[in-house]
Coordinates of C-alpha atoms in Angstrom, one line a residue:
M1 CA -29.2 25.9 23.5
T2 CA -30.9 22.5 23.5
P3 CA -28.9 19.3 22.8
A4 CA -30.6 18.9 19.4
S5 CA -29.8 22.4 18.3
G6 CA -26.2 21.9 19.5
A7 CA -25.7 18.8 17.4
S8 CA -27.2 20.6 14.4
S9 CA -24.8 23.5 14.9
A10 CA -21.8 21.2 15.1
A11 CA -22.9 19.4 11.9
T12 CA -23.3 22.7 10.1
L13 CA -19.8 23.8 11.2
W14 CA -18.2 20.5 10.0
D15 CA -20.0 20.7 6.6
S16 CA -18.9 24.3 6.1
I17 CA -15.2 23.7 6.5
D18 CA -13.0 25.2 3.8
W19 CA -10.8 22.1 3.3
K20 CA -8.4 23.7 0.8
T21 CA -7.5 26.5 3.2
T22 CA -7.2 24.0 6.0
E23 CA -4.8 21.7 4.0
R24 CA -2.8 24.7 2.8
Y25 CA -2.1 25.8 6.4
V26 CA -1.0 22.4 7.6
R27 CA 1.1 21.8 4.5
R28 CA 2.9 25.1 5.1
L29 CA 3.8 24.0 8.6
Q30 CA 5.0 20.6 7.4
I31 CA 7.3 22.3 4.8
R32 CA 8.8 24.4 7.6
I33 CA 9.4 21.3 9.7
A34 CA 11.2 19.6 6.8
K35 CA 13.3 22.7 6.2
A36 CA 14.3 22.8 9.9
V37 CA 15.3 19.1 9.8
R38 CA 17.5 19.7 6.7
E39 CA 19.2 22.6 8.6
G40 CA 19.7 20.5 11.7
R41 CA 17.6 23.0 13.9
W42 CA 16.0 20.5 16.2
G43 CA 14.7 23.0 18.6
R44 CA 12.8 24.7 15.8
V45 CA 11.5 21.3 14.7
K46 CA 10.1 20.6 18.1
A47 CA 8.5 24.0 18.3
L48 CA 6.9 23.7 14.9
Q49 CA 5.6 20.2 15.7
R50 CA 3.9 21.5 18.8
L51 CA 2.4 24.3 16.8
L52 CA 1.0 21.8 14.2
T53 CA -0.4 19.3 16.7
H54 CA -2.2 22.1 18.6
S55 CA -3.6 23.7 15.5
H56 CA -7.3 23.5 14.8
S57 CA -6.7 22.8 11.1
A58 CA -4.6 19.8 11.8
K59 CA -7.2 18.3 14.2
L60 CA -9.9 18.7 11.5
L61 CA -7.7 16.9 8.9
A62 CA -6.9 14.1 11.4
V63 CA -10.6 13.4 12.1
R64 CA -11.4 13.6 8.4
R65 CA -8.6 11.0 7.6
V66 CA -9.8 8.4 10.1
T67 CA -13.4 8.9 9.1
Q68 CA -12.7 8.4 5.4
N69 CA -10.2 5.6 5.3
R70 CA -11.0 1.9 4.7
G71 CA -11.2 1.1 8.5
R72 CA -13.7 3.8 9.3
H73 CA -16.5 1.2 9.8
T74 CA -14.4 -1.0 12.1
P75 CA -14.7 0.1 15.8
G76 CA -12.2 -0.4 18.6
V77 CA -12.8 -1.8 22.0
D78 CA -15.4 0.9 22.8
G79 CA -17.5 0.1 19.7
A80 CA -17.7 3.7 18.7
I81 CA -17.7 4.9 15.1
W82 CA -17.9 8.6 14.0
R83 CA -20.5 8.7 11.2
R84 CA -22.3 12.0 11.6
S85 CA -20.9 15.4 10.9
G86 CA -21.7 16.6 14.4
Q87 CA -19.7 13.7 15.9
K88 CA -16.7 14.6 13.7
W89 CA -16.7 18.2 14.7
S90 CA -17.0 17.4 18.4
A91 CA -14.1 14.9 18.1
A92 CA -11.9 17.5 16.5
Q93 CA -12.6 19.9 19.3
A94 CA -11.8 17.2 21.9
L95 CA -8.4 16.2 20.5
T96 CA -5.7 17.2 23.0
N97 CA -2.6 15.7 24.7
R98 CA -3.5 17.1 28.0
G99 CA -4.3 14.2 30.3
Y100 CA -4.4 11.9 27.2
Q101 CA -4.9 8.2 28.1
A102 CA -4.9 5.7 25.2
S103 CA -7.4 2.8 25.3
P104 CA -6.4 -0.8 24.7
L105 CA -6.3 -2.1 21.2
R106 CA -8.9 -4.6 19.9
R107 CA -7.0 -7.7 18.7
I108 CA -8.2 -9.4 15.6
H109 CA -6.5 -12.0 13.3
I110 CA -6.4 -11.8 9.5
P111 CA -5.4 -14.7 7.3
K112 CA -2.0 -14.7 5.5
K113 CA -1.2 -16.4 2.2
N114 CA 0.8 -19.2 3.9
G115 CA -2.3 -20.2 6.0
K116 CA -1.1 -18.5 9.2
K117 CA -2.8 -15.5 10.7
R118 CA -1.5 -12.0 11.3
P119 CA -2.5 -10.3 14.5
L120 CA -3.9 -6.8 14.1
G121 CA -4.5 -4.2 16.8
L122 CA -7.3 -1.8 16.2
P123 CA -7.3 1.5 18.3
V124 CA -10.5 3.3 19.2
M125 CA -11.5 6.2 16.9
Y126 CA -10.1 8.9 19.3
D127 CA -6.7 7.2 19.4
R128 CA -6.7 6.8 15.6
A129 CA -7.3 10.6 15.3
M130 CA -4.5 11.4 17.8
Q131 CA -2.2 9.2 15.7
A132 CA -3.2 10.9 12.5
L133 CA -2.6 14.3 14.2
Y134 CA 0.9 13.4 15.3
L135 CA 1.7 11.7 12.1
M136 CA 1.3 15.0 10.3
A137 CA 4.0 16.4 12.4
L138 CA 6.3 13.4 12.3
E139 CA 6.0 12.5 8.5
P140 CA 8.1 15.6 7.3
V141 CA 10.9 14.5 9.6
A142 CA 10.7 10.8 8.5
E143 CA 10.6 11.8 4.8
T144 CA 13.6 14.1 5.1
Q145 CA 15.8 11.5 6.9
A146 CA 14.5 8.4 5.0
D147 CA 16.7 6.0 3.0
I148 CA 16.4 7.2 -0.6
H149 CA 15.6 3.7 -1.9
S150 CA 12.8 3.0 0.6
Y151 CA 9.5 2.9 -1.1
G152 CA 6.9 1.4 1.3
F153 CA 4.2 3.4 3.1
R154 CA 5.7 6.8 1.9
P155 CA 3.8 9.6 0.2
R156 CA 4.1 9.6 -3.6
R157 CA 6.0 6.3 -3.7
S158 CA 4.7 2.9 -4.8
T159 CA 5.6 -0.7 -5.4
A160 CA 6.1 0.2 -9.1
D161 CA 9.0 2.5 -8.1
A162 CA 10.6 -0.3 -6.1
V163 CA 10.2 -2.8 -9.0
E164 CA 11.6 -0.3 -11.5
R165 CA 14.6 0.2 -9.3
C166 CA 15.2 -3.5 -9.3
F167 CA 15.2 -3.4 -13.1
V168 CA 17.6 -0.4 -13.2
V169 CA 20.2 -2.1 -11.0
L170 CA 20.0 -5.6 -12.5
C171 CA 19.2 -5.2 -16.2
R172 CA 22.7 -4.6 -17.6
K173 CA 25.2 -7.4 -18.6
P174 CA 27.8 -6.4 -15.9
S175 CA 25.1 -5.9 -13.2
A176 CA 25.2 -7.8 -9.9
Q177 CA 24.5 -11.5 -10.2
W178 CA 23.5 -12.3 -6.6
I179 CA 20.6 -11.2 -4.5
L180 CA 20.0 -11.3 -0.7
E181 CA 16.2 -11.6 -0.2
G182 CA 15.6 -10.1 3.2
D183 CA 12.6 -10.5 5.4
I184 CA 12.3 -9.3 9.0
K185 CA 10.7 -11.7 11.4
G186 CA 7.6 -10.1 13.0
C187 CA 8.8 -6.6 12.3
F188 CA 5.8 -4.6 13.7
D189 CA 5.5 -6.9 16.7
N190 CA 9.1 -6.9 18.0
I191 CA 10.5 -3.4 17.7
D192 CA 12.2 -2.4 20.9
H193 CA 10.2 0.3 22.8
D194 CA 13.3 1.8 24.4
W195 CA 14.8 2.4 21.0
L196 CA 11.7 4.2 19.8
Y197 CA 11.6 6.4 22.9
K198 CA 15.2 7.5 22.4
H199 CA 15.1 8.0 18.6
I200 CA 11.6 9.0 17.4
P201 CA 11.4 12.9 17.5
M202 CA 7.9 13.4 18.9
D203 CA 6.1 13.8 22.2
R204 CA 7.3 10.8 24.2
K205 CA 4.4 10.8 26.6
V206 CA 2.0 10.5 23.8
L207 CA 4.2 7.8 22.1
R208 CA 4.3 5.8 25.3
Q209 CA 0.6 5.8 25.6
W210 CA 0.2 4.1 22.2
L211 CA 3.1 1.6 22.7
A212 CA 2.1 0.6 26.2
S213 CA -1.7 0.6 25.8
G214 CA -2.1 -3.2 25.8
Y215 CA -4.7 -5.1 23.8
M216 CA -7.9 -6.9 24.4
E217 CA -8.5 -10.4 23.1
G218 CA -12.0 -11.5 24.1
K219 CA -12.4 -10.0 27.6
T220 CA -8.8 -10.3 28.7
L221 CA -6.3 -7.4 28.7
F222 CA -2.7 -8.3 27.6
P223 CA 0.3 -5.9 27.9
T224 CA 2.3 -4.8 24.9
L225 CA 6.0 -5.1 25.8
A226 CA 7.4 -4.6 22.3
G227 CA 6.3 -3.6 18.8
T228 CA 4.0 -1.0 17.4
P229 CA 0.2 -1.3 17.0
Q230 CA -0.1 -2.9 13.5
G231 CA -3.5 -1.4 12.9
G232 CA -2.6 2.2 13.9
V233 CA -2.3 5.1 11.4
I234 CA 1.2 6.0 12.6
S235 CA 2.6 2.4 12.7
P236 CA 4.0 2.3 9.1
C237 CA 5.8 5.6 9.6
L238 CA 7.3 4.4 12.9
A239 CA 8.5 1.1 11.3
N240 CA 10.1 3.0 8.4
M241 CA 12.0 5.2 10.8
V242 CA 13.2 2.2 12.7
L243 CA 14.6 0.7 9.5
D244 CA 16.0 4.0 8.0
G245 CA 19.8 3.8 8.1
L246 CA 19.9 0.3 6.8
E247 CA 21.0 1.4 3.4
D248 CA 23.7 3.6 4.7
V249 CA 25.1 0.8 7.0
V250 CA 25.3 -1.6 4.0
I251 CA 26.8 0.9 1.5
R252 CA 29.4 2.1 4.1
I253 CA 31.1 -1.3 4.3
T254 CA 31.3 -2.0 0.5
K255 CA 33.0 -0.6 -2.5
P256 CA 31.7 0.1 -6.0
S257 CA 33.1 -3.2 -7.4
D258 CA 30.8 -5.1 -5.0
K259 CA 27.8 -3.7 -6.9
V260 CA 25.7 -3.5 -3.7
H261 CA 22.3 -1.8 -3.9
V262 CA 19.5 -1.9 -1.3
I263 CA 15.9 -1.7 -2.3
R264 CA 13.4 -1.7 0.5
Y265 CA 9.6 -1.8 0.7
A266 CA 8.5 -1.6 4.4
D267 CA 10.1 -4.7 6.1
D268 CA 10.8 -6.5 2.8
F269 CA 14.1 -5.7 1.1
V270 CA 16.6 -7.0 -1.4
V271 CA 20.3 -6.4 -1.6
T272 CA 22.3 -6.9 -4.8
G273 CA 25.9 -8.1 -4.8
A274 CA 28.7 -9.1 -7.2
S275 CA 29.2 -12.4 -5.4
K276 CA 27.6 -14.7 -2.9
E277 CA 30.5 -14.3 -0.5
V278 CA 30.0 -10.5 -0.3
L279 CA 26.4 -10.9 0.7
K280 CA 27.0 -13.8 3.1
D281 CA 30.2 -12.8 4.8
R282 CA 29.8 -9.0 4.9
I283 CA 26.3 -7.7 4.1
R284 CA 24.2 -10.2 6.1
P285 CA 26.2 -9.8 9.4
A286 CA 26.0 -6.0 9.1
I287 CA 22.2 -6.2 8.6
E288 CA 21.8 -8.5 11.5
A289 CA 23.8 -6.2 13.8
F290 CA 21.7 -3.2 12.6
L291 CA 18.5 -5.0 13.4
S292 CA 19.5 -6.4 16.7
E293 CA 20.0 -2.9 18.1
R294 CA 16.3 -2.4 17.4
G295 CA 15.1 -5.7 18.8
L296 CA 14.6 -7.3 15.4
C297 CA 16.1 -10.2 13.5
L298 CA 15.9 -11.8 10.0
S299 CA 13.6 -14.6 9.3
E300 CA 15.7 -17.7 8.6
E301 CA 13.1 -19.4 6.4
K302 CA 12.5 -16.3 4.2
T303 CA 16.0 -14.8 4.0
L304 CA 17.8 -16.3 1.1
I305 CA 20.8 -15.6 -1.2
T306 CA 19.8 -16.3 -4.8
S307 CA 21.4 -16.1 -8.2
I308 CA 19.7 -13.7 -10.6
Q309 CA 19.6 -16.5 -13.2
Q310 CA 17.4 -18.5 -10.7
G311 CA 15.3 -15.4 -10.0
F312 CA 13.5 -14.2 -6.9
D313 CA 10.0 -13.0 -6.0
F314 CA 9.6 -9.4 -4.6
L315 CA 6.3 -7.7 -3.9
G316 CA 4.3 -10.1 -6.0
F317 CA 6.7 -9.9 -9.0
N318 CA 9.2 -12.4 -10.3
V319 CA 12.6 -10.9 -11.2
R320 CA 14.8 -13.1 -13.3
K321 CA 17.5 -13.0 -16.0
Y322 CA 17.1 -15.3 -18.9
G323 CA 20.7 -15.3 -20.4
H324 CA 21.5 -11.6 -20.4
K325 CA 17.8 -10.5 -20.6
L326 CA 16.1 -9.4 -17.4
L327 CA 12.4 -10.0 -17.3
I328 CA 10.0 -8.9 -14.5
M329 CA 6.7 -10.7 -14.5
P330 CA 3.8 -11.4 -12.2
S331 CA 4.9 -14.2 -9.8
K332 CA 3.2 -17.6 -10.1
S333 CA 2.0 -17.3 -6.5
S334 CA 0.3 -14.0 -7.2
I335 CA -1.5 -15.3 -10.3
K336 CA -2.6 -18.4 -8.4
S337 CA -3.9 -16.3 -5.5
F338 CA -5.8 -13.9 -7.7
L339 CA -7.4 -16.6 -9.8
S340 CA -8.4 -18.5 -6.6
D341 CA -10.1 -15.3 -5.3
V342 CA -11.9 -14.8 -8.6
R343 CA -13.1 -18.5 -8.7
E344 CA -14.4 -18.1 -5.1
E345 CA -16.3 -15.0 -6.0
I346 CA -17.9 -16.7 -9.0
K347 CA -18.8 -19.8 -7.0
Q348 CA -20.5 -17.7 -4.3
S349 CA -22.5 -15.8 -6.9
I350 CA -24.7 -18.6 -8.2
S351 CA -27.9 -16.7 -7.3
V352 CA -26.5 -13.1 -7.6
P353 CA -27.9 -10.9 -10.4
M354 CA -25.5 -11.0 -13.3
I355 CA -24.8 -7.3 -13.3
G356 CA -23.6 -7.5 -9.7
L357 CA -21.3 -10.4 -10.6
I358 CA -19.8 -8.5 -13.6
H359 CA -19.2 -5.3 -11.5
R360 CA -17.4 -7.2 -8.8
L361 CA -15.3 -9.2 -11.2
N362 CA -14.4 -6.1 -13.2
Q363 CA -13.3 -4.4 -10.0
K364 CA -11.0 -7.3 -9.1
I365 CA -9.6 -7.7 -12.6
R366 CA -9.0 -3.9 -13.0
G367 CA -7.2 -3.6 -9.7
W368 CA -4.9 -6.6 -10.3
V369 CA -4.1 -5.7 -13.9
N370 CA -3.3 -2.1 -13.0
Y371 CA -0.8 -3.3 -10.4
Y372 CA 1.1 -5.4 -13.0
R373 CA 0.6 -3.3 -16.1
H374 CA 4.2 -1.8 -15.9
V375 CA 6.0 -5.1 -16.4
V376 CA 6.2 -8.1 -18.8
A377 CA 2.6 -9.3 -18.1
K378 CA 0.8 -9.7 -21.4
R379 CA 1.2 -13.5 -21.3
A380 CA -0.1 -13.6 -17.7
F381 CA -3.0 -11.4 -18.7
R382 CA -4.1 -13.7 -21.5
F383 CA -3.8 -16.7 -19.2
V384 CA -6.0 -14.9 -16.6
D385 CA -8.6 -14.2 -19.3
Y386 CA -8.6 -17.9 -20.3
V387 CA -9.2 -19.1 -16.8
I388 CA -11.9 -16.6 -16.0
F389 CA -13.7 -17.5 -19.2
W390 CA -14.0 -21.1 -18.3
A391 CA -15.0 -20.2 -14.7
V392 CA -17.9 -18.1 -15.9
W393 CA -18.9 -20.8 -18.4
K394 CA -19.0 -23.3 -15.6
W395 CA -21.0 -20.8 -13.6
S396 CA -23.6 -20.6 -16.4
R397 CA -23.8 -24.4 -16.6
R398 CA -24.4 -24.7 -12.8
R399 CA -27.0 -22.0 -13.0
H400 CA -28.9 -23.7 -15.9
P401 CA -28.0 -27.4 -15.8
N402 CA -30.9 -28.4 -18.1
K403 CA -30.2 -25.9 -20.8
S404 CA -28.1 -26.5 -23.9
A405 CA -24.8 -24.8 -24.6
K406 CA -26.4 -22.8 -27.4
W407 CA -29.1 -21.5 -25.1
R408 CA -26.5 -20.4 -22.5
Y409 CA -24.4 -18.7 -25.1
R410 CA -27.3 -16.6 -26.3
K411 CA -28.3 -15.6 -22.8
Y412 CA -24.9 -14.8 -21.3
F413 CA -22.5 -14.2 -24.2
A414 CA -22.3 -12.1 -27.3
G415 CA -19.9 -11.0 -30.0
Q416 CA -17.8 -7.8 -29.6
G417 CA -15.4 -6.8 -32.3
H418 CA -13.2 -9.8 -33.2
R419 CA -14.4 -11.7 -30.0
R420 CA -17.3 -14.1 -30.1
W421 CA -17.5 -15.0 -26.4
V422 CA -17.9 -11.8 -24.3
F423 CA -19.7 -12.3 -21.0
H424 CA -22.3 -9.6 -20.8
T425 CA -25.7 -8.4 -19.6
R426 CA -27.9 -5.5 -20.4
S427 CA -29.0 -2.7 -18.0
A428 CA -31.3 0.3 -18.3
G429 CA -29.5 3.6 -18.0
K430 CA -30.7 6.9 -16.3
N431 CA -32.4 8.0 -19.5
G432 CA -34.1 4.7 -20.1
E433 CA -31.4 3.6 -22.6
V434 CA -30.5 0.0 -22.6
K435 CA -26.7 -0.5 -22.5
A436 CA -24.5 -3.6 -22.4
I437 CA -22.4 -4.3 -19.3
C438 CA -19.4 -6.5 -20.3
L439 CA -16.8 -8.4 -18.4
I440 CA -13.5 -6.7 -19.1
H441 CA -10.5 -8.6 -20.5
A442 CA -7.2 -8.3 -18.7
S443 CA -5.3 -8.6 -22.0
D444 CA -6.9 -5.4 -23.3
T445 CA -4.8 -3.3 -20.8
P446 CA -1.7 -2.0 -22.6
I447 CA 1.7 -2.5 -21.0
Q448 CA 3.4 0.8 -20.3
R449 CA 6.8 1.2 -18.6
H450 CA 6.7 3.0 -15.2
R451 CA 9.0 6.0 -14.9
Q452 CA 11.1 5.6 -11.8
L453 CA 10.9 8.3 -9.1
I454 CA 13.9 10.4 -8.5
A455 CA 15.3 8.7 -5.4
A456 CA 16.1 11.8 -3.4
A457 CA 12.7 13.5 -4.1
T458 CA 10.4 14.3 -1.2
P459 CA 7.1 16.1 -1.3
Y460 CA 8.2 18.4 1.5
D461 CA 11.2 19.9 -0.3
P462 CA 10.3 23.0 -2.5
A463 CA 13.0 21.9 -5.0
F464 CA 10.8 19.0 -6.0
F465 CA 7.3 20.7 -6.1
A466 CA 7.3 21.2 -9.8
Y467 CA 8.6 17.6 -10.3
F468 CA 5.8 16.0 -8.3
R469 CA 3.2 18.3 -10.0
D470 CA 4.4 17.1 -13.5
R471 CA 4.7 13.5 -12.4
S472 CA 1.1 13.4 -11.1
R473 CA -0.3 15.0 -14.3
R474 CA -2.8 12.7 -16.0
V475 CA -1.8 12.1 -19.7
V476 CA -4.6 11.0 -22.0
M477 CA -3.5 8.8 -24.9
I478 CA -5.0 6.6 -27.6
P479 CA -2.9 3.5 -28.0
P480 CA -2.7 2.2 -31.6
G481 CA -5.1 -0.5 -32.4
L482 CA -7.2 -0.1 -29.3
P483 CA -10.6 1.7 -29.2
G484 CA -11.3 4.4 -26.6
R485 CA -9.0 6.3 -24.3
Y486 CA -7.1 5.5 -21.2
S487 CA -5.1 7.6 -18.7
T488 CA -1.8 6.9 -17.0
T489 CA 0.3 8.5 -14.4
L490 CA 3.9 9.4 -15.4

């Protein structure tokens, strides 16, 4: 067989994979692993994990995951990217822990909101696929043992669940009045490796390869003495497993009258309490002792004890009581950051075709609005519409400085329903039909309360299969007073 024909054969094999059957086989093994964890049969857990990580189906799914996610176009230190079907099939065939040696990470820095930069370590494609493979075997264990009110980087959970939990525990008149806002300093970068080796139930030789691989910055190799690779597929799961048990530690030292609840999303968490003294004298020292065993500590500048009447920001939301009324709204910093991003997009599009600008703005607006559509956000949505309108008006003025306002209105704006100023353009469709492409309005999105997830539910427990199936069903509704249809997830 010639090399060309071999590559063609590999591509054909990849393109002919029955993904539903492949997913069903891996899913069945994951359910068996979760069942063994619930029964405390750790020998069986280890055997099933080995069976999964050596299965051809799991290797195919691991390669598919790393070649379809957002980072698929970003290479590691070797510069390799798997684009072609033949490459993907060959990669799946090559995945093995026998003689496995992880490559160093490629270190890059991404900007944070406070002006600082977050270091990110990017593994090579082969290491990403190995991490995705072992994650499939580790995730059922992590889900079965996880804190029930942990919502970050877990399947079928979201920020909306964490925020709704905040509402449930704080909305009543006799609810807790004080909040400990917790933030772990450099969580991903400081986790103790020895703790991971002792407590993470997976192949320790493979885990050691990832943790001790080092990273390349420029042409210099640096060792990694602590932490998990913050660009790796498996890192969020490892970080969650490190922090699981925090809720139990806090609840164990309190009583019902203390009104203590823990809500965690990745390394950000809040703890409610009946008094400032409970949080300061009992809860915080217990949290610090729990974290110190894992090589972690609280950030002094970000860890605060706040009254609910003063309010606090959590995951981009502001949670605050006005009298006895709890309102959750988009935080001011989130609104400011979003509008700054929109303005920058508009400024950089002075010579971009109008249809491209509208598509990009619609994408940004739709994503931001969908994130906040479950809370008290209508006022914020109207403010966003107001600011964006003046931004696009200034854009039209910069684009045509010698034209009158009336001319610019006729070219870029039109009436739509009760609105007179709708930013729009026209585009020819597939059938030659001319259709209008309009800038969407954030305030047109209806506010709909999010239904909180059952805290103990996991997608690997057969008792909750029907629940998750009903929860993910798409319900089509026509809100009163609004044209058209929209769908929402219960």
